[in-house]
Short mmCIF file of C-alpha atoms in Angstrom, two decimals:
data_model
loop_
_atom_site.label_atom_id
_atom_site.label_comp_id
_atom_site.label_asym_id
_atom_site.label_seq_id
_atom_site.Cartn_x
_atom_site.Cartn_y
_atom_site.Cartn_z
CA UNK Z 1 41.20 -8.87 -30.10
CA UNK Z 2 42.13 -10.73 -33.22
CA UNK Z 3 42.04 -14.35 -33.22
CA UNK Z 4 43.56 -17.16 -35.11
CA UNK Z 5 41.95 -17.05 -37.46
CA UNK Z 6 41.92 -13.50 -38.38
CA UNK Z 7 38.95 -12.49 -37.06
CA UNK Z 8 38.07 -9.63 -34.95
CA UNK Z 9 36.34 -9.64 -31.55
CA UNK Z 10 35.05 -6.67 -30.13
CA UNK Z 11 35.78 -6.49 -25.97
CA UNK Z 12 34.42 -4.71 -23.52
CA UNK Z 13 32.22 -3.90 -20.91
CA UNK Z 14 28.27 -4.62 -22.00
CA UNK Z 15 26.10 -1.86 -20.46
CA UNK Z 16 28.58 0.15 -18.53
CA UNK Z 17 26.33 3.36 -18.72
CA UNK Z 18 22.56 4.38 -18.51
CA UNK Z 19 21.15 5.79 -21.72
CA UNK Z 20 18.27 8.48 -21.00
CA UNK Z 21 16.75 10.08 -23.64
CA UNK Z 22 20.10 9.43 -25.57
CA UNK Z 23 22.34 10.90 -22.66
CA UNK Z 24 24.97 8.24 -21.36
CA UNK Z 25 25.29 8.81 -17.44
CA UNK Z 26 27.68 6.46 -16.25
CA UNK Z 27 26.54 3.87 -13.50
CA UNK Z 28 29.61 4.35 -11.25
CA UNK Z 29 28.47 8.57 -11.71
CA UNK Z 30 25.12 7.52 -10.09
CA UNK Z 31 25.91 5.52 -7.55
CA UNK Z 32 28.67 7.85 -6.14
CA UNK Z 33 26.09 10.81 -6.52
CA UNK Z 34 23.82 8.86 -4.06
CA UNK Z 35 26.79 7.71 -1.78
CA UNK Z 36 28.03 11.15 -1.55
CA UNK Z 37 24.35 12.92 -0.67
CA UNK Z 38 24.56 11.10 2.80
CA UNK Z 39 21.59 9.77 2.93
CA UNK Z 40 20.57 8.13 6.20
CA UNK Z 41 20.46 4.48 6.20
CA UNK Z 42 22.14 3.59 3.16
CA UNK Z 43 25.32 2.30 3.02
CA UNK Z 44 28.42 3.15 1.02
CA UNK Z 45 30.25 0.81 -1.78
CA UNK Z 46 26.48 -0.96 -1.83
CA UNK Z 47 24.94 1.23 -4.07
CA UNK Z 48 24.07 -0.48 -7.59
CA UNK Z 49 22.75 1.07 -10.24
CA UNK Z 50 21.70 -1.48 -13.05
CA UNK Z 51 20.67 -0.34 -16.03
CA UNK Z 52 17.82 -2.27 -17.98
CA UNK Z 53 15.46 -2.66 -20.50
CA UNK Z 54 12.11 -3.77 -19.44
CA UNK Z 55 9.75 -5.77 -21.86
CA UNK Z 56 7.58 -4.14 -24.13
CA UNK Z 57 9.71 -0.88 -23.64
CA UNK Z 58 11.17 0.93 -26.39
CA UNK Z 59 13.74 2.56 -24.18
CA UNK Z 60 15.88 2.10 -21.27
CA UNK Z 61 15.93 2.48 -17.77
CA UNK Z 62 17.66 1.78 -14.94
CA UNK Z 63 17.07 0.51 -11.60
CA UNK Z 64 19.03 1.11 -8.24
CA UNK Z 65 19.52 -1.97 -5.40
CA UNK Z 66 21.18 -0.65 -2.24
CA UNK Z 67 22.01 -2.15 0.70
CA UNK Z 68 19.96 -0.53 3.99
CA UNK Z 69 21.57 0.06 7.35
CA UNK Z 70 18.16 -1.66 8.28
CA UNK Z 71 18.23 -5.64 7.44
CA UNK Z 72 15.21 -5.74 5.40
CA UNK Z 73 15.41 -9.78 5.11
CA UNK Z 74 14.35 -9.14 9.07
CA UNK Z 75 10.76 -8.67 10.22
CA UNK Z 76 10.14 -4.99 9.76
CA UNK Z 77 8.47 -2.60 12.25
CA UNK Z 78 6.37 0.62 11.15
CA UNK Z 79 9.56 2.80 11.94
CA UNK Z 80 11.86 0.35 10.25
CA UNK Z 81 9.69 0.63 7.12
CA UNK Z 82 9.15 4.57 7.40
CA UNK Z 83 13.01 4.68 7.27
CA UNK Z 84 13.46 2.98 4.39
CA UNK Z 85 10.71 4.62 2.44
CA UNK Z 86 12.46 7.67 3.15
CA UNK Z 87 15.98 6.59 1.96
CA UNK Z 88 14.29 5.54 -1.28
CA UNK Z 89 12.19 8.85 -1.95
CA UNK Z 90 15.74 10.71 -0.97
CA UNK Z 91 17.81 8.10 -3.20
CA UNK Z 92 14.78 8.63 -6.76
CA UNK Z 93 15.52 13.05 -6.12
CA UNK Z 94 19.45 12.18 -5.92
CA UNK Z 95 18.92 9.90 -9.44
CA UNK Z 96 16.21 12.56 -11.06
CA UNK Z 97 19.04 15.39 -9.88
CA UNK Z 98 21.33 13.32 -12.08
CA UNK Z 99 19.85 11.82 -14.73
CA UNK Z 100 16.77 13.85 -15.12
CA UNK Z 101 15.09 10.66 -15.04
CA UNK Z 102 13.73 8.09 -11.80
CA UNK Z 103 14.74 5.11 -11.93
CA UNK Z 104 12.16 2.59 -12.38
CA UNK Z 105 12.92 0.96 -8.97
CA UNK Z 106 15.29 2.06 -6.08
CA UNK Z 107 14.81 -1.48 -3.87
CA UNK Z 108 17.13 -1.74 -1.03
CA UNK Z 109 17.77 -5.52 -0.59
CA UNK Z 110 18.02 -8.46 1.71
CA UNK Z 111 22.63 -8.86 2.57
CA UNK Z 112 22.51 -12.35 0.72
CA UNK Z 113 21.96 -10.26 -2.82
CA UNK Z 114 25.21 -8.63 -2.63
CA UNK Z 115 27.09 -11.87 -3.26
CA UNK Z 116 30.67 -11.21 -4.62
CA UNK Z 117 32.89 -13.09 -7.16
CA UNK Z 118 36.32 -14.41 -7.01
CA UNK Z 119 36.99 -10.45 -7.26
CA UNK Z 120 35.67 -8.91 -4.43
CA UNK Z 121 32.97 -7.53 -6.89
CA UNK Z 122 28.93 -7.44 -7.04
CA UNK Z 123 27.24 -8.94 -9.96
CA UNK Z 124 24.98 -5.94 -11.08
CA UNK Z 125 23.90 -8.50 -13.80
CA UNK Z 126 23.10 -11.09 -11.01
CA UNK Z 127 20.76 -8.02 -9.07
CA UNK Z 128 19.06 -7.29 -12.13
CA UNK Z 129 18.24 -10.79 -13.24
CA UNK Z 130 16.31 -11.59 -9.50
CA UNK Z 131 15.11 -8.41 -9.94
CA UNK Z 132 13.42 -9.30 -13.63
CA UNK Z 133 13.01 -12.56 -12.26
CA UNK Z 134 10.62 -11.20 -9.20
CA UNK Z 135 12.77 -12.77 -6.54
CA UNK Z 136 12.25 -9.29 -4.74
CA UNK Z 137 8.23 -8.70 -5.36
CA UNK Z 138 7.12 -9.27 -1.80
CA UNK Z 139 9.99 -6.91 0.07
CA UNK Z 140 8.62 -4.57 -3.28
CA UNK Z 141 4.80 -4.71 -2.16
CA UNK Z 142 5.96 -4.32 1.73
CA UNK Z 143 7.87 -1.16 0.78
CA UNK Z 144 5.16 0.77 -1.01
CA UNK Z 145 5.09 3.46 -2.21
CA UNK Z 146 7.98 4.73 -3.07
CA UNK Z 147 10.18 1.86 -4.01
CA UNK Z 148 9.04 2.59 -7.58
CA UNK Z 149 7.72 5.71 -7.06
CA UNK Z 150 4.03 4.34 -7.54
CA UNK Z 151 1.10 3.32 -5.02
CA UNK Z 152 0.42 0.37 -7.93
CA UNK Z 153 2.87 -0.51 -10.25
CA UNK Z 154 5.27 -3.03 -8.38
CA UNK Z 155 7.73 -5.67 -10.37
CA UNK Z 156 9.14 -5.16 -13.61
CA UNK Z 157 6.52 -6.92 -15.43
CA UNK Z 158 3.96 -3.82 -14.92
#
């Protein structure tokens, strides 16, 4: 876009793909990769992948936020928790299967996150930032392992 005063402006959509190891996988590839592997529990058209840069990393990443069959903003039995530990160990083989890299998080997360806009869309900017921000640490440390693919690491500070 040119404006008026002659100057051009670059548009366009700011991380719109996940860069591993210099291969660009598009988000929307990823997240209909783990919609279509019909994996129990997780819901279709609430499948984000976000990609992201983490602090102190010299590369990106990418995380994935889904939304559970099982409302984890609920108290959560042993089963409940089983269940979801199982959708996100299914979900990191789907992402590795694609991108040859796990995320750094698969996190499926409380209804309220999925806010949409004016659009009818989800803010995977908005998931990311309460992500970074640790708005989901707890639900992170109740989900263990496997929500990050670690028995220690949990947030995106570590």
């Amino acid at each position: 876009m040119v404006d008026s005063s002659g100057d051009l402006h670059l548009v366009g959509r700011d991380k719109d793909q996940i860069n591993i190891s210099g291969v660009k996988h598009p988000r929307v590839d990823v997240e209909h990769f783990v919609e279509d592997s019909g994996i129990d529990g997780v819901m279709r058209s609430f499948v984000f992948a976000c990609p992201v840069r983490l602090a102190d990393s010299d590369t990106d990443t990418y995380a994935v936020f889904y939304q559970h069959r099982i409302h984890v903003e609920d108290e959560l039995s042993e089963i409940d928790v089983a269940a979801i530990r199982e959708a996100n160990r299914a979900i990191r083989k789907c992402c590795i299967v694609m991108c040859s890299q796990a995320p750094h998080v698969v996190l499926p997360l409380p209804r309220k996150s999925f806010s949409k806009t004016a659009l009818g869309k989800v803010s995977r900017s908005a998931l990311m930032t309460a992500y970074l921000a640790g708005q989901h640490t707890a639900l992170e440390h109740r989900l263990l392992p496997l929500s990050n693919g670690s028995t220690t690491k949990v947030g995106p500070h570590e």
